[in-house]
Coordinates of C-alpha atoms in Angstrom, one line a residue:
X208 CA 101.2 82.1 124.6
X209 CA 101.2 79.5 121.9
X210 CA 98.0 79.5 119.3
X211 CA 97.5 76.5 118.0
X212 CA 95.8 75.9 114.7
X213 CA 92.0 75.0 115.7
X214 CA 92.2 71.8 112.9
X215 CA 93.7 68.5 114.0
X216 CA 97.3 67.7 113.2
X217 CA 97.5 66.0 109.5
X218 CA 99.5 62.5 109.1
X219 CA 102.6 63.9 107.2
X220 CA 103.7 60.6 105.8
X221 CA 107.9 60.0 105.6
X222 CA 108.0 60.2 102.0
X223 CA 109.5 62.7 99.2
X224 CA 107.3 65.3 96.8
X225 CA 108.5 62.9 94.3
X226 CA 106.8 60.1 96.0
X227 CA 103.4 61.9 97.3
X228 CA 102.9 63.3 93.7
X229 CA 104.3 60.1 91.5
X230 CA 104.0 57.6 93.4
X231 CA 100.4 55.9 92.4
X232 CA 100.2 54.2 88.7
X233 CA 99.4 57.2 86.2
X234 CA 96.5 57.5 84.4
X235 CA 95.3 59.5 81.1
X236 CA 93.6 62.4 82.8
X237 CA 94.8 65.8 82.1
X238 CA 97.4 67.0 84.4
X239 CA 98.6 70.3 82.5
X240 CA 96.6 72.0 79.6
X241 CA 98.8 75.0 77.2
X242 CA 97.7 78.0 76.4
X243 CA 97.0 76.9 72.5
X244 CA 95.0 73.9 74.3
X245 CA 97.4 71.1 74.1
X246 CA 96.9 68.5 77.1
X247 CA 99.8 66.8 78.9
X248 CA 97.9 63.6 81.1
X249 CA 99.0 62.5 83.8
X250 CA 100.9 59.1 81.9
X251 CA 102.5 61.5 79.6
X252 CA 104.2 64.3 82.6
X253 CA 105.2 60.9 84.2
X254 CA 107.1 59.4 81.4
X255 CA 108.5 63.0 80.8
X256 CA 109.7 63.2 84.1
X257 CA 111.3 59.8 84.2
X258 CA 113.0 60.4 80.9
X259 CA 114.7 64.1 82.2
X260 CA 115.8 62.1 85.5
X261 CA 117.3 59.4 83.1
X262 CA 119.2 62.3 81.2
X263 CA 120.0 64.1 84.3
X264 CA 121.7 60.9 85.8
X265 CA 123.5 59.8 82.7
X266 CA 125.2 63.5 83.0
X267 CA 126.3 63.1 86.5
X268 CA 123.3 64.9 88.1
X269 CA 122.2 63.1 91.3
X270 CA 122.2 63.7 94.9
X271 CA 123.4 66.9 96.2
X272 CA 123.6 68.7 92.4
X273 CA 122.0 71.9 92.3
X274 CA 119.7 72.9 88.6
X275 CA 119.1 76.2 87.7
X276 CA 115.4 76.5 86.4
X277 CA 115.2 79.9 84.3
X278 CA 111.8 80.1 82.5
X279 CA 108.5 80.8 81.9
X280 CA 105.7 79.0 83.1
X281 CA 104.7 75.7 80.7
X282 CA 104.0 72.3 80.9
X283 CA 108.0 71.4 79.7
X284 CA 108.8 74.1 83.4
X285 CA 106.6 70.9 85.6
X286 CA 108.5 68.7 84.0
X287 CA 111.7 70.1 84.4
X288 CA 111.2 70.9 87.9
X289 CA 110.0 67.4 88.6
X290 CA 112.4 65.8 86.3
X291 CA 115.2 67.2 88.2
X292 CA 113.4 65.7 91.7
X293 CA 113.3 62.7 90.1
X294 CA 117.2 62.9 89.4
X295 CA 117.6 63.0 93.1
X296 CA 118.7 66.5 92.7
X297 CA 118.1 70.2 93.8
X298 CA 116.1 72.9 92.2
X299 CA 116.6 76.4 92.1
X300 CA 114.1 78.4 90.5
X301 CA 115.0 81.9 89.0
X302 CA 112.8 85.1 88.2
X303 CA 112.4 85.4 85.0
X304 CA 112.7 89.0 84.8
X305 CA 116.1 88.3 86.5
X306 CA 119.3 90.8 85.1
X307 CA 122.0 88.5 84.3
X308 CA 124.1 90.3 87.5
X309 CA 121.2 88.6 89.6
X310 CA 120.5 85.5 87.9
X311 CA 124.2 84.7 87.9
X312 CA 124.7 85.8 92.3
X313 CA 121.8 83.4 92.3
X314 CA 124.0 80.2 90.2
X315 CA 126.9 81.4 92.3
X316 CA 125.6 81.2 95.8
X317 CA 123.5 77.7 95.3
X318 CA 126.3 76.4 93.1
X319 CA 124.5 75.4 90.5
X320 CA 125.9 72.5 88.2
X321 CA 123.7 73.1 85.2
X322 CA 120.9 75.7 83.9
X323 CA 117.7 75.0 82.3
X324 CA 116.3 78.0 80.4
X325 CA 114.1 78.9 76.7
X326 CA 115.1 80.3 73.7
X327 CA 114.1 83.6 74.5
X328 CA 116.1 83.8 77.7
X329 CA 119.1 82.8 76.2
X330 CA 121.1 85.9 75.9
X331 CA 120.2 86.4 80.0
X332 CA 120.9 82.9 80.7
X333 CA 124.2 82.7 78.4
X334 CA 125.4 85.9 80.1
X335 CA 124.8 84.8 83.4
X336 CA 125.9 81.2 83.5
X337 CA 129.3 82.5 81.7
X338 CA 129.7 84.9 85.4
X339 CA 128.8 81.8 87.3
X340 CA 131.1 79.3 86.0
X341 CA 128.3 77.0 84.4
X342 CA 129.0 75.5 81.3
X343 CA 126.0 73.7 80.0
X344 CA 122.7 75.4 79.5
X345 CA 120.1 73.3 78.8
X346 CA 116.7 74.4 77.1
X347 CA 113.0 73.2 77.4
X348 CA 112.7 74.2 73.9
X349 CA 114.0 74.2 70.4
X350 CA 116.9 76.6 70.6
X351 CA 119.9 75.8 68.3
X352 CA 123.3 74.9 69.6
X353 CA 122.0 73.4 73.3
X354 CA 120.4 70.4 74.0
X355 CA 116.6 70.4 75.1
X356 CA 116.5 68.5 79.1
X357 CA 113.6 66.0 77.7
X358 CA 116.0 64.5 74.5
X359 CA 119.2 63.9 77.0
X360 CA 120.2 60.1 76.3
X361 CA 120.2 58.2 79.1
X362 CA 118.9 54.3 79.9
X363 CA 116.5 55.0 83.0
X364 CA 115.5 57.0 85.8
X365 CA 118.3 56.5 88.8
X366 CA 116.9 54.6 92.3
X367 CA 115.2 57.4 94.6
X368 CA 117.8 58.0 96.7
X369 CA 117.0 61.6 98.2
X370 CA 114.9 61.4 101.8
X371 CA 112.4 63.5 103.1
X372 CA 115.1 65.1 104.6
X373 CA 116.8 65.9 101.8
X374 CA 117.1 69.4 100.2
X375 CA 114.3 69.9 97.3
X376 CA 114.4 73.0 96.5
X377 CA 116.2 76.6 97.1
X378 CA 113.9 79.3 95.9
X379 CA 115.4 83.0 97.2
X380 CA 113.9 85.0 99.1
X381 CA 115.3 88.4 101.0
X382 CA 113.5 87.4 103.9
X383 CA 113.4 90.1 106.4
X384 CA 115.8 92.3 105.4
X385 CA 119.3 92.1 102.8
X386 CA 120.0 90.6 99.7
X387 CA 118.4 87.7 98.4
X388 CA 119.2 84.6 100.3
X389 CA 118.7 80.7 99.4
X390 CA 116.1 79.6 101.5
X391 CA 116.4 75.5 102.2
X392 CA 113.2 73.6 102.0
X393 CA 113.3 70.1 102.3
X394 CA 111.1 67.1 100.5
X395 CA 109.7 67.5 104.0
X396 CA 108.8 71.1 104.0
X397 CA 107.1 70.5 100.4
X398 CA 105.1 67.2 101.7
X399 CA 103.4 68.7 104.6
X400 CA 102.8 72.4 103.1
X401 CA 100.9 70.8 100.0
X402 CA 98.9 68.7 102.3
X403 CA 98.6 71.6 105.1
X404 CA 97.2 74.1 102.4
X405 CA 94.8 70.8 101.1
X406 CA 92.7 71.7 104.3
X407 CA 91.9 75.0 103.3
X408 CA 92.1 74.6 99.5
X409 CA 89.6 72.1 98.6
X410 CA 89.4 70.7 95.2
X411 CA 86.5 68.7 93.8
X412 CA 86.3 66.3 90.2
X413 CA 85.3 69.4 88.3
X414 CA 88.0 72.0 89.4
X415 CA 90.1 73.6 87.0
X416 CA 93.5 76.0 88.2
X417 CA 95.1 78.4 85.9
X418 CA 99.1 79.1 86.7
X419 CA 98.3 83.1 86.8
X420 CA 101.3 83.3 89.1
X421 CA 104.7 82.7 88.2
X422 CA 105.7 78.7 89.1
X423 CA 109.1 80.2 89.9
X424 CA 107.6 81.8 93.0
X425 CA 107.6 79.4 95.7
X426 CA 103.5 80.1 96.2
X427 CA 102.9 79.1 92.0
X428 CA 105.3 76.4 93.2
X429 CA 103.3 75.1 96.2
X430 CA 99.5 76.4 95.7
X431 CA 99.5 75.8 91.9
X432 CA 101.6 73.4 90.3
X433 CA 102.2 70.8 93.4
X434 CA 98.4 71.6 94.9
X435 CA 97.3 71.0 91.7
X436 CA 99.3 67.1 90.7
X437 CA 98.7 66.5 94.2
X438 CA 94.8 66.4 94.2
X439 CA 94.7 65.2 90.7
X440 CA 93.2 68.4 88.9
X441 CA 94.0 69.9 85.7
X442 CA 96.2 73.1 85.6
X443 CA 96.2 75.8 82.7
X444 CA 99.6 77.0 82.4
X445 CA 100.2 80.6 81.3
X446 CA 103.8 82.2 80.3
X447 CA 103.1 85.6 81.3
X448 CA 100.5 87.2 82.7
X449 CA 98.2 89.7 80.7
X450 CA 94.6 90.3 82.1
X451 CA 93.3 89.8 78.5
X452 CA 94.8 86.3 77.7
X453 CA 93.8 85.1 81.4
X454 CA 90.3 86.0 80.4
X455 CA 90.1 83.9 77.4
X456 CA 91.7 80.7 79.4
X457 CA 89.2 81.2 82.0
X458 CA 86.2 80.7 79.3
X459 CA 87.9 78.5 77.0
X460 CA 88.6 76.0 79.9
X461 CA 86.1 76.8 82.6
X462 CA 88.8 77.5 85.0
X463 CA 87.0 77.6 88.6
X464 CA 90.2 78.2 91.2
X465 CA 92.2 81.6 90.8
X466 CA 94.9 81.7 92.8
X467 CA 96.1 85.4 92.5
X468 CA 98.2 88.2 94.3
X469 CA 96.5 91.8 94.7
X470 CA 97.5 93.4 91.6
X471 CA 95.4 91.2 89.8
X472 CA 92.5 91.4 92.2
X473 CA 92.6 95.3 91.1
X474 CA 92.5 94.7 87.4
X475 CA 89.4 92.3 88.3
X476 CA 87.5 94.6 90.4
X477 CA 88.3 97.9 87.9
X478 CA 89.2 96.7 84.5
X479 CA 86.1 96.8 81.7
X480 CA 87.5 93.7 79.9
X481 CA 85.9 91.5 82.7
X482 CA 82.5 93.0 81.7
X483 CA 83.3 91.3 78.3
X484 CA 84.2 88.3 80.1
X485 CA 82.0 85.2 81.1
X486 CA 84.0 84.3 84.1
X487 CA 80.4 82.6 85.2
X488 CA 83.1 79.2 86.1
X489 CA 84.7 81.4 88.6
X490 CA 83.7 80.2 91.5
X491 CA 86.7 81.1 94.3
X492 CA 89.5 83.7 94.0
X493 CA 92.4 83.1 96.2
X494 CA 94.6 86.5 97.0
X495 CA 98.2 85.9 98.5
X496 CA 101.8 87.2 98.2
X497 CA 100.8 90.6 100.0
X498 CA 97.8 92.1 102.0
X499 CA 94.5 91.9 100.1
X500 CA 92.3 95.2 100.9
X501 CA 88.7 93.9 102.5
X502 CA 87.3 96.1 100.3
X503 CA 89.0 95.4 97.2
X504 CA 87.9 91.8 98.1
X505 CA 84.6 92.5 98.4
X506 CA 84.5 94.4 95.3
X507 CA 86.0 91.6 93.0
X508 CA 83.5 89.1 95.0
X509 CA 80.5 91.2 93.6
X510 CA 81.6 91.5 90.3
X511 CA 82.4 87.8 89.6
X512 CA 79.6 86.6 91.9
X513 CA 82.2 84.0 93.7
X514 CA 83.5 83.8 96.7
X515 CA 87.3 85.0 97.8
X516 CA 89.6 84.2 100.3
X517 CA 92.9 85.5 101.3
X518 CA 96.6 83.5 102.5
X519 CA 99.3 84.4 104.1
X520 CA 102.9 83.0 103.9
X521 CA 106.8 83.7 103.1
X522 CA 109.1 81.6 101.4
X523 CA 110.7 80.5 104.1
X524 CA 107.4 78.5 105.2
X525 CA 107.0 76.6 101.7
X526 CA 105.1 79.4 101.7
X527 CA 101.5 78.9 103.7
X528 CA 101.5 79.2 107.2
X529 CA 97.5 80.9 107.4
X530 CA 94.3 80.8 104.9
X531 CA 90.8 81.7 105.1
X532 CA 89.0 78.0 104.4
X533 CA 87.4 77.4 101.1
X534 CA 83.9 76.6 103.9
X535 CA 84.3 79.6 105.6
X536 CA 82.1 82.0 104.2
X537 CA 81.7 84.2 107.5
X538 CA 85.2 85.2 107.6
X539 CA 86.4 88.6 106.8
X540 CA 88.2 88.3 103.7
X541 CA 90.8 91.2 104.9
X542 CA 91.9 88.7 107.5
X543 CA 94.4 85.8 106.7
X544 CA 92.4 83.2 108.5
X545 CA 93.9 80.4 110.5
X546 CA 96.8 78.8 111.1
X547 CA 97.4 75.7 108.8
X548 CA 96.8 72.3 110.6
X549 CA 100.0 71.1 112.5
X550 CA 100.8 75.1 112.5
X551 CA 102.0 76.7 115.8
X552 CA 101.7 80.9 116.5
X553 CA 102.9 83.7 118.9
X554 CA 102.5 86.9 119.3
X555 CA 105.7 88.6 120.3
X556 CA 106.3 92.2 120.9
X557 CA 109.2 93.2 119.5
X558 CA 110.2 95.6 121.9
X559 CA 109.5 93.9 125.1
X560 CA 110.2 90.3 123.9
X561 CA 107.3 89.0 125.5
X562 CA 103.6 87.6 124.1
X563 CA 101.3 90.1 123.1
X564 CA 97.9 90.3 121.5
X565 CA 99.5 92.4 119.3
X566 CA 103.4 91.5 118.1
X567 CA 105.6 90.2 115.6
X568 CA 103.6 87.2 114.1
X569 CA 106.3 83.8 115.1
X570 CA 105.2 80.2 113.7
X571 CA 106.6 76.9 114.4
X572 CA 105.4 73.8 111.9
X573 CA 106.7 71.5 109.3
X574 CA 106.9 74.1 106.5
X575 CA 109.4 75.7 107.9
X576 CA 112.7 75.8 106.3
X577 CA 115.6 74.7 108.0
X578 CA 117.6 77.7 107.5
X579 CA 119.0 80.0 104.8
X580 CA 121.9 78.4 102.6
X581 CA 125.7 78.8 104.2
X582 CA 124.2 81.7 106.0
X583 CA 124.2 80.8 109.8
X584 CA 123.7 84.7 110.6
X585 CA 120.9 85.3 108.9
X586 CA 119.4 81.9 110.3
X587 CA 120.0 83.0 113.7
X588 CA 118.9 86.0 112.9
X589 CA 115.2 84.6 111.6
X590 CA 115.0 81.1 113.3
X591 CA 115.2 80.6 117.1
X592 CA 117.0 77.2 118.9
X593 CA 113.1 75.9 119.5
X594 CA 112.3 76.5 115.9
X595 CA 110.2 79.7 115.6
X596 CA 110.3 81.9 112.6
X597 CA 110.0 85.3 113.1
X598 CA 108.1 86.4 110.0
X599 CA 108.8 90.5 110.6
X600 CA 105.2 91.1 110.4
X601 CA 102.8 92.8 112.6
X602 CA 99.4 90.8 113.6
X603 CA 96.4 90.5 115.2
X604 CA 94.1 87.3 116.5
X605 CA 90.5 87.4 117.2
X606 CA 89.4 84.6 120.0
X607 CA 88.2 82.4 117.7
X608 CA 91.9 82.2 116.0
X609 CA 91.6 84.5 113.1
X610 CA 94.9 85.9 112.3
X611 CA 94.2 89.7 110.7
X612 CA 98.7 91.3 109.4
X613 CA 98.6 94.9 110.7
X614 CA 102.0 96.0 109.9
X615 CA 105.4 94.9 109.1
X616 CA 108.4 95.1 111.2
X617 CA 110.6 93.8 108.7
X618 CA 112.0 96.3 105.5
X619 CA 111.3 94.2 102.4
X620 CA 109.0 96.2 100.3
X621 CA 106.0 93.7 98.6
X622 CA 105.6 95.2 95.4
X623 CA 102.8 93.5 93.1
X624 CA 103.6 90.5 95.4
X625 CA 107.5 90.3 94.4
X626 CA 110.2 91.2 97.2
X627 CA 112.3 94.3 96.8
X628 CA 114.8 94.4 99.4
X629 CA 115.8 98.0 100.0
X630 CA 119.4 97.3 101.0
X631 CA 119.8 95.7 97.6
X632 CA 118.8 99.4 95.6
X633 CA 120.5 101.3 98.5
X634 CA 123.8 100.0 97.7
X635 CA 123.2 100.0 93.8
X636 CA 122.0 103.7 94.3
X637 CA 125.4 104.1 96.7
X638 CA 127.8 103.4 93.6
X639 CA 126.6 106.1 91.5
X640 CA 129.3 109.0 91.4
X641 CA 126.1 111.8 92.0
X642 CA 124.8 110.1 94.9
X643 CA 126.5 110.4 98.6
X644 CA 123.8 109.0 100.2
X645 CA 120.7 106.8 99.9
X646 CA 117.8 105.0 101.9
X647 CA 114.9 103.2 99.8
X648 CA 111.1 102.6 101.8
X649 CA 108.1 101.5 100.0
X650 CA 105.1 104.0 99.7
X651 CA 101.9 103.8 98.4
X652 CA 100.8 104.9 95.1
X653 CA 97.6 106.6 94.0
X654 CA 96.0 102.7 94.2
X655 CA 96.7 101.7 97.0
X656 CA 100.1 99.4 95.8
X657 CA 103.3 99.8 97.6
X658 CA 106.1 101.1 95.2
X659 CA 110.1 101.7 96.0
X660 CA 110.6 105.4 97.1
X661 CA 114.4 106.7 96.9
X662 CA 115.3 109.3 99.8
X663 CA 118.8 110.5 97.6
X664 CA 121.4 113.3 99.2
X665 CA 123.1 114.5 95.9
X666 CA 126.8 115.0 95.6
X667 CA 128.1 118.9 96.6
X668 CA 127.5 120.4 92.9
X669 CA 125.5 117.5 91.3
X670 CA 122.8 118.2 89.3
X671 CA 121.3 114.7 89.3
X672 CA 117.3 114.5 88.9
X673 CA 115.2 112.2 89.2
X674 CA 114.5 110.4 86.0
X675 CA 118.2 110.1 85.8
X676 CA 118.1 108.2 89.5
X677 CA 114.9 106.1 88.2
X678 CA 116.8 105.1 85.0
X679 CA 119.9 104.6 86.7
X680 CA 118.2 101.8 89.1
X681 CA 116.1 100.1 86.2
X682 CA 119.1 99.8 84.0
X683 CA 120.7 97.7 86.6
X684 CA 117.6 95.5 87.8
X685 CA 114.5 93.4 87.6
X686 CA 111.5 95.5 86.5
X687 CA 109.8 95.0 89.9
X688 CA 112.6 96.3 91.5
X689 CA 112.9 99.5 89.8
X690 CA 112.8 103.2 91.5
X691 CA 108.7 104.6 91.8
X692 CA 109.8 107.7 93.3
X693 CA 112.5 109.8 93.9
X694 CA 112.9 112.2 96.4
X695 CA 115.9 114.5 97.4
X696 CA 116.9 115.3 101.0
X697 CA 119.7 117.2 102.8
X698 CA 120.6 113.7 104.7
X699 CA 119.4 110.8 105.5
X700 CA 117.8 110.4 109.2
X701 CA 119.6 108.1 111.2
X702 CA 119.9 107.0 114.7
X703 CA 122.5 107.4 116.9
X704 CA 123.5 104.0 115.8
X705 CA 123.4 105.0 111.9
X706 CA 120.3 102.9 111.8
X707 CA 118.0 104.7 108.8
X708 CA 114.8 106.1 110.5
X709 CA 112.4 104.1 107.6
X710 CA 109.6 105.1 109.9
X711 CA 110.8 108.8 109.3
X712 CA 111.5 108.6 105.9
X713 CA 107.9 106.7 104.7
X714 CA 105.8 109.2 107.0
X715 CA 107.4 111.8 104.8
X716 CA 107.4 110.0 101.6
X717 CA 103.2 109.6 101.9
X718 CA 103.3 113.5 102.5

């Protein structure tokens, strides 16, 4: 049975981001606002944007080229991002906390003519872009010997020649299962997911958004920066998050939006710093990225006297597919709310193949990417010929169309709201001489977050530990990726197939 979203379909007009977001005359009010205070209007991100494209295009970027975006969240990273739009071009936005093995499988695989980084990301990026065959890095700051994107020479902005159509952006994401893919939105995809997530997200002339999440994540991306430009509000930009200097940004700037992932939501229900904090601006918290306890919600709603709301998305659906409406105070904030306007739903079992009330959560809409890049297996694998994704994730729906995820069908670990695919560590943990074999599940911690667990079968005569496992792994990746827990078994349980038994392994691993 299909579920339709209970709002009316939205008029998703035949236009790029570009155009829905720059396309009226700009104006002096405050688009982006630094940490130290410094406000970039909307006249001044404009003529930023159009003087990148105008570098970009003097350089040979256009139509079809691929950018690397490598850096930390900051008015120059919008500008960037848009510049390179503007350009006609593609963007692919990197972690941060990226090794240089990872950054550079990420430049390989979307074939990235150029990468746009800071001065203190240089030694990752330089590393990287030397594996993946790039020979220009460009920085959004001073940094010497490279060229900062904003001071390129070039005349003026090319014609927009990209369509709706066209590819925008190629975030990665490991989607259900494997390695991190590129996931192919479209100008499309981006058009109708900001003004989907409008419905539930609305904005008024005194709202204020601080960039607490990453703008490299494709929910910063969508629900911050592009929400934000799109309904003309001004957005706080931080580089990094620490609970301490998001504090002072709320008060200094009356911030009254957070748009957050549950991690955060902990620090804000437990923390004593917020007792210290006049967070009396707050007025809505909005948790995404991974499931948000009810009570946890509840408990930061108390404490800041504001109301919260919780989302639910995957890359792979620009991200937002569900949300809890900003008017909706009578729904349970452990749900995920809704389906988005013009946002179709199924419940499929996936043992049977048929509708359930309980199944694999499928949706159909314009968000939904068009497949994963020069990766037609792992398409099939996640997209179906009438264009249903199957998100790997277990829900529920009340009668009155509230969507509740119960479980996860899918691998992919959520930790702190970033993707740890286990096949990734497996294979990693699978090189090391000590090690015959290896299966990695996510497990909760003492707070309730889920954290990579390593089931290890050591080599006949090994004495391997497990702090030598755990700094094996986090010599070799990302920080959120690293080894929690380590635990040492005879084998690994398999099927007959030589399937792991994950169901096995993280009953045990909670023991």
């Amino acid at each position: 049975m299909i579920i339709r979203s209970p709002f009316p379909d939205i008029d998703i007009p035949d236009v790029t981001l570009t155009e829905l977001l720059f396309g009226a005359a700009p104006s002096d009010a405050p688009a982006l606002i630094d940490p130290d205070g410094d406000v970039t209007t909307r006249r001044r991100l404009d003529d930023r944007v159009r003087r990148i494209a105008a570098g970009l295009h003097a350089r040979g970027i256009g139509q079809g080229c691929v950018v690397g975006l490598f850096a930390p969240n900051s008015p120059g990273w919008v500008a960037a991002f848009h510049g390179i739009l503007r350009a006609n071009a593609i963007v692919t936005s990197a972690n941060v906390l990226y090794t240089a093995d990872e950054l550079a499988h990420q430049l390989s695989d979307s074939r990235a003519r150029l990468l746009v980084t800071t001065a203190g990301l240089l030694d990752v990026a330089t590393a990287a872009a030397e594996k993946a065959g790039i020979e220009e890095i460009l920085t959004l700051d001073h940094a010497p010997g490279h060229l900062r994107i904003d001071s390129l020479p070039g005349a003026a902005p090319p014609p927009l020649l990209a369509g709706p159509g066209d590819v925008a952006v190629l975030p990665y994401s490991s989607g259900t299962t494997g390695r991190a893919k590129g996931v192919v939105l479209t100008h499309r995809n981006l058009v109708a997911n900001v003004l989907q997530f409008s419905r539930m997200g609305r904005t008024s002339a005194d709202t204020v958004l601080l960039a607490v999440l990453p703008l490299f994540h494709i929910y910063g991306m969508t629900v911050l920066m592009n929400h934000a430009l799109h309904q003309r509000v001004p957005l706080v930009t931080m580089p990094r998050f620490d609970l301490a200097g998001m504090l002072r940004l709320i008060e200094r700037h009356r911030v009254t939006k957070l748009y957050i992932a549950p991690p955060t939501a902990l620090l804000l229900a437990k923390s004593p710093l917020v007792d210290e904090a006049d967070l009396s601006s707050v007025e809505l918290v909005f948790s995404g990225a991974a499931p948000l306890d009810g009570e946890l919600a509840r408990a930061v709603a108390r404490r800041l006297g504001c109301s919260i709301r919780q989302g639910y998305g995957m890359t792979e659906m620009s991200p937002v597919s569900h949300a809890i409406p900003q008017d909706r105070p009578d729904i349970d904030p452990a749900s995920v709310g809704f389906a988005l306007p013009n946002v179709e739903c199924r419940l499929v079992d996936p043992v049977t193949g048929h509708d359930a009330g309980r199944g694999e959560l499928w949706v159909r809409g314009p968000n939904v990417m068009s497949g994963y890049l020069d990766n037609p297996v792992a398409t099939a694998a996640t997209l179906d010929a009438e264009g249903w994704l199957r998100t790997g994730d277990i829900a529920t729906v009340t009668a009155d169309g509230v969507f509740s995820i119960v479980d996860r069908v899918k691998e992919l670990i959520k930790y702190k709201g970033y993707q740890v695919p286990p096949a990734e560590l497996e294979a990693l943990l699978l090189a090391h001489g000590d090690i015959d074999d290896a299966a990695v599940v996510g497990v909760l911690d003492e707070e309730g977050e889920e954290v990579p667990k390593a089931f290890v079968v050591r080599r006949p005569g090994a004495r391997l530990d497990a702090a030598e496992v755990m700094a094996y792994v986090a010599g070799r990746v990302a920080p959120h990726k690293k080894v929690r827990r380590v635990e040492f078994l005879d084998a690994i349980p398999k099927s007959a197939s030589g399937k792991i038994l994950r169901a096995t392994l993280r009953a045990a691993g909670q023991r």
